[in-house]
Coordinates of C-alpha atoms and ligand atoms in Angstrom, one line a residue:
M1 CA 72.1 62.9 97.3
K2 CA 74.3 62.6 100.3
K3 CA 74.3 65.3 103.0
D4 CA 76.9 68.1 103.2
Q5 CA 79.3 66.5 105.7
S6 CA 79.6 63.3 103.7
R7 CA 79.9 65.1 100.4
I8 CA 82.7 67.4 101.7
I9 CA 84.7 64.5 103.1
R10 CA 84.2 62.3 100.1
E11 CA 84.9 65.1 97.5
Q12 CA 88.5 64.3 96.6
A13 CA 91.1 64.9 93.9
P14 CA 91.1 61.9 91.5
R15 CA 93.1 59.0 92.9
S16 CA 96.6 58.7 91.3
A17 CA 98.1 55.4 89.9
T18 CA 99.5 54.8 93.4
R19 CA 96.0 54.2 94.8
E20 CA 96.5 56.4 97.9
H21 CA 93.6 56.7 100.3
S22 CA 94.3 60.2 101.6
V23 CA 95.0 62.9 98.9
P24 CA 98.7 63.5 98.2
L25 CA 100.4 66.9 98.0
Y26 CA 101.0 67.9 94.4
L27 CA 104.1 70.0 94.6
T28 CA 104.5 70.6 90.9
S29 CA 104.6 73.9 89.1
S30 CA 103.5 72.4 85.7
F31 CA 101.9 69.4 84.1
I32 CA 103.1 67.5 81.1
F33 CA 101.3 67.1 77.8
E34 CA 101.2 63.5 76.4
S35 CA 101.7 64.9 72.9
A36 CA 102.0 68.1 71.0
E37 CA 98.4 67.7 69.9
Q38 CA 97.3 67.4 73.6
G39 CA 99.2 70.6 74.4
R40 CA 97.4 72.4 71.6
A41 CA 94.0 71.1 72.6
I42 CA 94.4 72.0 76.3
F43 CA 95.6 75.5 75.5
A44 CA 92.7 75.8 73.0
E45 CA 90.3 74.8 75.9
E46 CA 89.0 71.9 73.7
E47 CA 90.3 69.4 76.3
E48 CA 90.3 69.8 80.1
G49 CA 93.6 69.4 81.8
M50 CA 96.0 70.9 84.2
V51 CA 98.7 73.2 82.7
Y52 CA 100.4 75.2 85.3
S53 CA 99.9 75.7 89.1
R54 CA 99.2 79.4 88.7
Y55 CA 96.0 78.4 86.9
A56 CA 95.0 75.2 88.7
N57 CA 96.5 72.3 90.7
P58 CA 94.8 69.1 92.0
N59 CA 95.1 70.3 95.6
T60 CA 93.6 73.8 95.0
T61 CA 90.9 72.3 92.8
E62 CA 89.9 69.9 95.6
F63 CA 89.8 72.7 98.1
I64 CA 87.6 74.8 95.7
N65 CA 85.3 71.9 95.0
R66 CA 84.7 71.3 98.7
V67 CA 83.9 75.0 99.4
C68 CA 81.5 75.0 96.4
T69 CA 79.8 71.9 97.8
L70 CA 79.4 73.6 101.2
E71 CA 78.1 76.9 99.7
N72 CA 76.1 75.4 96.8
A73 CA 78.2 77.4 94.3
E74 CA 78.7 76.6 90.6
A75 CA 82.4 77.5 90.7
G76 CA 85.2 79.1 92.7
L77 CA 88.8 80.2 92.8
A78 CA 91.5 80.0 95.5
F79 CA 93.9 82.8 96.4
S80 CA 97.1 83.2 98.3
S81 CA 95.3 85.1 101.1
G82 CA 91.9 86.5 102.0
M83 CA 93.0 90.0 100.9
A84 CA 94.1 88.7 97.5
A85 CA 90.6 87.3 97.1
V86 CA 88.9 90.5 98.3
F87 CA 91.1 92.6 96.0
A88 CA 90.4 90.4 93.0
S89 CA 86.7 90.4 93.7
F90 CA 86.8 94.2 93.0
A91 CA 89.8 94.6 90.6
A92 CA 88.6 92.0 88.1
F93 CA 85.3 93.9 87.5
I94 CA 85.8 97.7 88.1
E95 CA 86.6 100.3 85.5
S96 CA 87.6 103.9 85.8
G97 CA 84.4 105.9 86.6
D98 CA 82.7 103.0 88.4
H99 CA 81.3 103.3 91.9
I100 CA 81.2 100.8 94.8
V101 CA 78.6 100.6 97.7
S102 CA 79.9 99.0 100.8
S103 CA 79.0 98.5 104.4
R104 CA 81.0 100.8 106.7
A105 CA 82.1 98.1 109.1
I106 CA 84.6 96.1 106.9
F107 CA 88.0 94.6 107.4
G108 CA 90.8 97.2 107.7
S109 CA 92.6 96.3 104.5
T110 CA 89.4 96.3 102.5
H111 CA 88.7 99.8 103.9
Q112 CA 92.2 100.9 102.7
L113 CA 91.5 99.5 99.2
L114 CA 88.2 101.5 98.9
T115 CA 89.6 104.8 100.4
Q116 CA 93.3 104.8 99.3
Q117 CA 93.8 102.5 96.3
F118 CA 90.7 102.5 94.1
P119 CA 90.2 106.3 94.1
K120 CA 93.6 106.5 92.3
W121 CA 92.1 104.3 89.6
G122 CA 89.0 106.6 89.3
V123 CA 86.7 104.4 91.3
S124 CA 84.6 106.0 94.0
F125 CA 82.6 104.5 96.9
T126 CA 79.7 105.1 99.3
Y127 CA 79.6 103.6 102.8
V128 CA 76.3 102.5 104.3
N129 CA 76.3 102.3 108.1
S130 CA 72.8 101.0 108.5
A131 CA 70.9 97.8 108.3
N132 CA 68.0 99.7 106.7
I133 CA 67.5 98.4 103.2
E134 CA 66.3 101.8 101.9
E135 CA 69.6 103.3 102.7
W136 CA 71.3 100.6 100.7
E137 CA 69.1 101.3 97.7
Q138 CA 69.6 105.1 98.0
A139 CA 73.4 104.5 97.9
I140 CA 73.2 102.7 94.5
Q141 CA 74.0 105.1 91.6
P142 CA 73.8 104.6 87.8
N143 CA 77.5 103.8 87.8
T144 CA 77.5 101.4 90.7
K145 CA 79.3 98.2 89.8
I146 CA 79.5 96.3 93.1
V147 CA 77.6 96.2 96.4
F148 CA 79.8 94.7 99.1
L149 CA 79.3 93.9 102.7
E150 CA 80.4 91.8 105.7
S151 CA 77.8 90.1 108.0
P152 CA 78.2 89.8 110.9
S153 CA 80.4 92.8 111.1
N154 CA 83.8 93.1 112.8
P155 CA 83.9 93.7 115.7
G156 CA 80.4 95.1 116.3
L157 CA 78.6 91.9 115.2
E158 CA 75.8 93.7 113.4
L159 CA 73.9 91.9 110.7
Y160 CA 72.6 92.8 107.3
D161 CA 69.4 91.2 106.0
L162 CA 70.6 88.9 103.3
E163 CA 67.2 88.1 102.0
K164 CA 66.3 91.8 101.6
L165 CA 69.7 92.4 99.9
G166 CA 69.1 89.5 97.6
A167 CA 65.7 91.1 96.7
L168 CA 67.6 94.3 96.0
K169 CA 69.9 92.4 93.7
Q170 CA 66.8 91.4 91.6
K171 CA 66.1 95.1 91.1
Y172 CA 69.6 95.8 90.0
P173 CA 70.7 92.7 88.0
N174 CA 73.8 94.3 86.5
V175 CA 75.2 95.2 89.9
I176 CA 77.5 92.5 91.5
F177 CA 76.4 91.7 95.0
S178 CA 79.3 90.4 96.9
I179 CA 79.8 89.4 100.6
D180 CA 82.9 88.7 102.7
N181 CA 81.4 85.6 104.5
C182 CA 84.6 85.0 106.6
F183 CA 83.1 85.5 110.0
A184 CA 80.1 83.2 109.4
T185 CA 81.8 80.5 107.3
P186 CA 79.8 78.6 104.7
Y187 CA 78.8 76.2 107.4
L188 CA 76.7 78.8 109.2
Q189 CA 75.6 81.1 106.4
K190 CA 75.1 80.5 102.7
P191 CA 74.6 84.0 101.0
L192 CA 74.4 82.6 97.4
Q193 CA 71.0 81.1 98.2
Y194 CA 69.6 84.6 98.7
G195 CA 70.9 85.7 95.3
F196 CA 74.3 87.0 96.1
D197 CA 76.7 86.7 93.2
L198 CA 80.0 86.2 95.1
S199 CA 80.9 84.9 98.5
I200 CA 84.4 85.6 99.7
H201 CA 86.4 84.1 102.5
S202 CA 89.7 84.5 104.2
A203 CA 90.5 80.8 104.5
T204 CA 93.2 81.8 107.1
K205 CA 90.5 82.0 109.7
Y206 CA 87.9 79.3 110.4
M207 CA 88.6 77.2 107.3
D208 CA 92.2 76.5 108.5
G209 CA 91.0 77.0 112.0
Q210 CA 94.4 76.2 113.5
G211 CA 96.3 79.4 112.8
R212 CA 98.8 77.9 110.3
V213 CA 98.4 79.1 106.7
L214 CA 97.0 82.0 104.7
G215 CA 94.5 81.5 102.0
G216 CA 91.4 83.0 100.4
I217 CA 88.6 81.8 98.2
I218 CA 85.7 83.2 96.1
V219 CA 82.7 81.1 95.1
G220 CA 79.8 82.1 92.9
S221 CA 78.3 81.8 89.4
Q222 CA 80.4 80.2 86.6
E223 CA 80.1 83.4 84.6
L224 CA 81.7 85.7 87.1
I225 CA 84.3 83.1 88.2
N226 CA 85.3 82.8 84.5
K227 CA 85.9 86.6 84.5
L228 CA 87.9 86.3 87.7
M229 CA 89.9 83.4 86.2
F230 CA 91.2 85.7 83.5
F231 CA 92.3 88.1 86.2
I232 CA 94.1 85.6 88.3
R233 CA 95.7 83.7 85.4
H234 CA 97.4 86.9 84.4
T235 CA 98.1 88.5 87.7
G236 CA 99.1 85.4 89.8
P237 CA 97.6 85.6 93.3
S238 CA 97.1 81.8 93.3
M239 CA 97.0 79.6 96.4
S240 CA 100.0 77.3 96.9
P241 CA 99.3 73.6 96.6
F242 CA 100.7 73.1 100.1
N243 CA 98.2 75.6 101.7
A244 CA 95.4 74.1 99.6
W245 CA 96.3 70.6 100.9
I246 CA 96.2 71.9 104.5
L247 CA 93.0 73.9 104.0
S248 CA 91.1 71.1 102.2
K249 CA 91.9 68.6 105.0
S250 CA 90.7 71.2 107.5
L251 CA 87.3 71.5 105.8
E252 CA 86.6 67.9 106.8
T253 CA 86.3 69.2 110.4
L254 CA 84.9 72.6 109.8
G255 CA 81.3 71.7 110.9
L256 CA 82.5 69.9 114.0
R257 CA 84.8 72.8 114.9
M258 CA 82.1 75.5 114.2
D259 CA 79.6 73.7 116.4
R260 CA 82.1 73.8 119.3
H261 CA 83.2 77.4 118.6
C262 CA 79.5 78.4 118.6
S263 CA 78.5 76.6 121.8
N264 CA 81.6 77.9 123.6
A265 CA 80.9 81.4 122.4
L266 CA 77.2 81.3 123.3
A267 CA 78.0 80.0 126.9
L268 CA 80.5 82.8 127.4
A269 CA 78.2 85.5 126.0
Q270 CA 75.4 84.3 128.4
T271 CA 77.8 84.3 131.4
L272 CA 79.1 87.9 130.6
E273 CA 75.6 89.3 129.9
H274 CA 74.8 89.5 133.6
H275 CA 78.3 90.2 134.9
D276 CA 78.7 93.4 137.0
E277 CA 82.0 94.4 135.5
I278 CA 80.7 94.2 131.9
A279 CA 79.0 97.2 130.3
D280 CA 77.8 95.4 127.2
V281 CA 78.0 92.1 125.3
K282 CA 77.4 91.5 121.6
Y283 CA 76.6 88.0 120.2
P284 CA 74.2 87.3 117.4
F285 CA 72.5 84.4 119.2
L286 CA 71.9 86.2 122.5
A287 CA 68.2 87.0 122.8
S288 CA 69.2 90.5 123.8
H289 CA 70.9 91.1 120.4
P290 CA 68.8 93.7 118.6
Q291 CA 68.8 91.4 115.5
Y292 CA 68.4 88.1 117.2
E293 CA 65.4 87.1 115.0
L294 CA 67.4 87.9 111.8
A295 CA 70.4 86.0 113.1
K296 CA 68.3 82.9 113.7
K297 CA 66.8 83.3 110.2
Q298 CA 70.0 83.5 108.2
M299 CA 72.7 81.8 110.4
K300 CA 72.8 78.3 111.7
A301 CA 74.4 79.4 114.9
G302 CA 76.0 82.6 116.3
G303 CA 79.6 82.1 115.2
G304 CA 82.8 82.1 117.3
I305 CA 83.3 85.8 118.0
V306 CA 82.0 87.6 121.2
T307 CA 82.5 91.3 121.6
F308 CA 82.2 92.9 125.0
E309 CA 82.9 96.1 126.8
V310 CA 84.6 96.0 130.2
K311 CA 83.8 98.8 132.6
G312 CA 86.6 101.2 133.2
G313 CA 87.6 102.1 129.6
K314 CA 91.0 101.5 128.0
D315 CA 93.0 101.3 131.2
R316 CA 90.8 98.5 132.5
A317 CA 90.8 96.8 129.1
F318 CA 94.6 96.8 128.9
R319 CA 94.9 95.4 132.5
F320 CA 92.3 92.8 131.7
I321 CA 94.2 91.6 128.7
D322 CA 97.4 91.4 130.6
E323 CA 95.8 89.4 133.4
L324 CA 94.6 86.7 131.1
E325 CA 96.4 83.4 131.8
M326 CA 95.5 81.0 129.1
I327 CA 94.1 83.3 126.4
R328 CA 96.6 85.1 124.3
Y329 CA 96.6 88.5 122.5
T330 CA 97.2 88.2 118.8
S331 CA 95.7 89.7 115.7
N332 CA 94.2 86.5 114.3
L333 CA 90.8 85.0 114.8
G334 CA 89.1 81.7 114.0
D335 CA 91.8 79.6 115.7
S336 CA 91.4 76.5 117.9
R337 CA 93.0 78.7 120.7
T338 CA 90.9 81.5 122.2
I339 CA 92.3 84.9 121.2
A340 CA 91.6 88.4 122.7
T341 CA 92.2 91.7 120.9
H342 CA 91.7 95.4 121.7
P343 CA 90.2 96.9 118.5
A344 CA 90.4 100.6 119.5
T345 CA 94.3 100.5 119.7
T346 CA 95.0 98.0 117.0
T347 CA 92.8 97.2 114.0
H348 CA 90.7 100.4 114.4
A349 CA 93.4 102.7 115.9
K350 CA 93.5 104.9 112.8
L351 CA 89.9 105.9 112.9
T352 CA 88.6 108.9 114.8
E353 CA 86.7 108.4 118.0
D354 CA 83.4 109.3 116.4
E355 CA 84.0 106.7 113.6
R356 CA 84.9 104.1 116.2
N357 CA 81.7 104.9 118.2
S358 CA 79.6 104.5 115.0
L359 CA 81.0 101.0 114.7
G360 CA 80.3 100.2 118.4
I361 CA 84.0 100.3 119.3
K362 CA 84.6 101.8 122.8
P363 CA 87.9 102.2 124.7
G364 CA 86.8 99.2 126.8
T365 CA 85.8 96.9 123.9
I366 CA 87.4 93.5 123.7
R367 CA 86.9 91.2 120.8
L368 CA 87.2 87.5 121.7
S369 CA 87.7 84.8 119.2
V370 CA 86.4 81.9 121.2
G371 CA 88.4 78.7 120.7
L372 CA 87.9 75.0 121.1
E373 CA 89.3 74.6 124.7
D374 CA 87.0 73.4 127.4
Q375 CA 84.2 75.9 128.0
E376 CA 84.9 76.1 131.7
D377 CA 88.5 77.0 131.2
I378 CA 87.7 79.8 128.7
I379 CA 85.0 81.3 131.0
N380 CA 87.2 80.9 134.2
D381 CA 90.1 82.7 132.5
I382 CA 87.9 85.7 131.6
L383 CA 86.2 85.8 135.1
Q384 CA 89.5 85.7 137.0
A385 CA 91.0 88.5 134.8
L386 CA 87.8 90.6 135.5
K387 CA 88.1 89.9 139.2
K388 CA 91.8 90.8 139.4
T389 CA 91.3 94.1 137.6
K390 CA 88.3 95.3 139.6
Ligands
LIG1 C1 91.3 88.2 108.0 C2 90.2 88.8 107.2 C3 90.5 89.2 105.8 C4 91.8 89.1 105.2 O1 92.3 87.8 105.1 P1 93.8 87.4 105.1 O2 93.8 85.9 104.9 O3 94.4 87.8 106.4 O4 94.4 88.1 103.9 C5 89.4 89.7 105.1 N1 88.2 89.8 105.6 C6 87.9 89.5 106.9 C7 86.5 89.6 107.4 C8 88.9 88.9 107.7 O5 88.6 88.6 109.0

């Protein structure tokens, strides 16, 4: 069998009668039936075939198949955004009275779902703020339906042991183990191989990688994806064919781009680690990271995010951001362009200071999404801004 990179590039929607080389954009809301009998048979699921782009479209199917190839998944579904995917991964399975276990350090909107939306539907949750597997097991209750986590976490870059969590899944086969794998991408980390049921991505980030379109995807077992299919057929959070066409093309360069994101990020982390004006640097592939061994075991490289704390607190962090010349401040990540953010006053502003501390977010913390520019230019921009704000 061919290797990953060849398979992703060569996995393509069936060629049309026009014999195109590169896949066309299928902007069509529905598909014709050749006969009344075919219409009946496709609706009865006796014959396979496209019906309506809310259910499936050649572009979304190609995108899904490529991610399944990358992640060794049986099946998948594409969504209009990462949050549509995260929401569906819960909403398709939970019932009133159910309970969810989740890591504490999760994406802000996912936190809002667990704390504001699902309680209204009678679904409770327990947060685990520890990598200790015993604490995860203790949090599981008889009515727990889903165990959910992100690894590495945002912005603290803490890891959870996927192999140990996979072993926990074996003990609780009826609980769905689900991971938001967006920060690592399927190129760097493949959670299904440890026994996870579902792997979720905001395709908006590294899969697009160029800050253009929104998208989300879930891959996992055929059985769970079938249940999710019912949910999306009838609620409609489908990915647009245009976004799928963009995202599918982007996957052809995901590996190349991730290698460069990771090498740039590691070089930056190593430079900042010994810098006088920096109080702390977090990066999974720095030998000083407390979970360095675990990172090397479950990730191919450290990813594109570096989180560091400038000395001098919020005032210094603000001045530092304002002095950056090339790097811009915007609330995206996983772009070809390097991006700086200040979590304490944006994504995590609504938390109390104690809560922020428990996630490793200090007033001086900067999250950098390291881009694809020349390494020297990224590092020099950071160094000059540190120097100017001394
Ligand atoms: C961005 C992000 C999401 C949400 O994705 P959207 O495409 O913006 O809806 C979910 N999880 C993580 C970890 C993210 O970074």
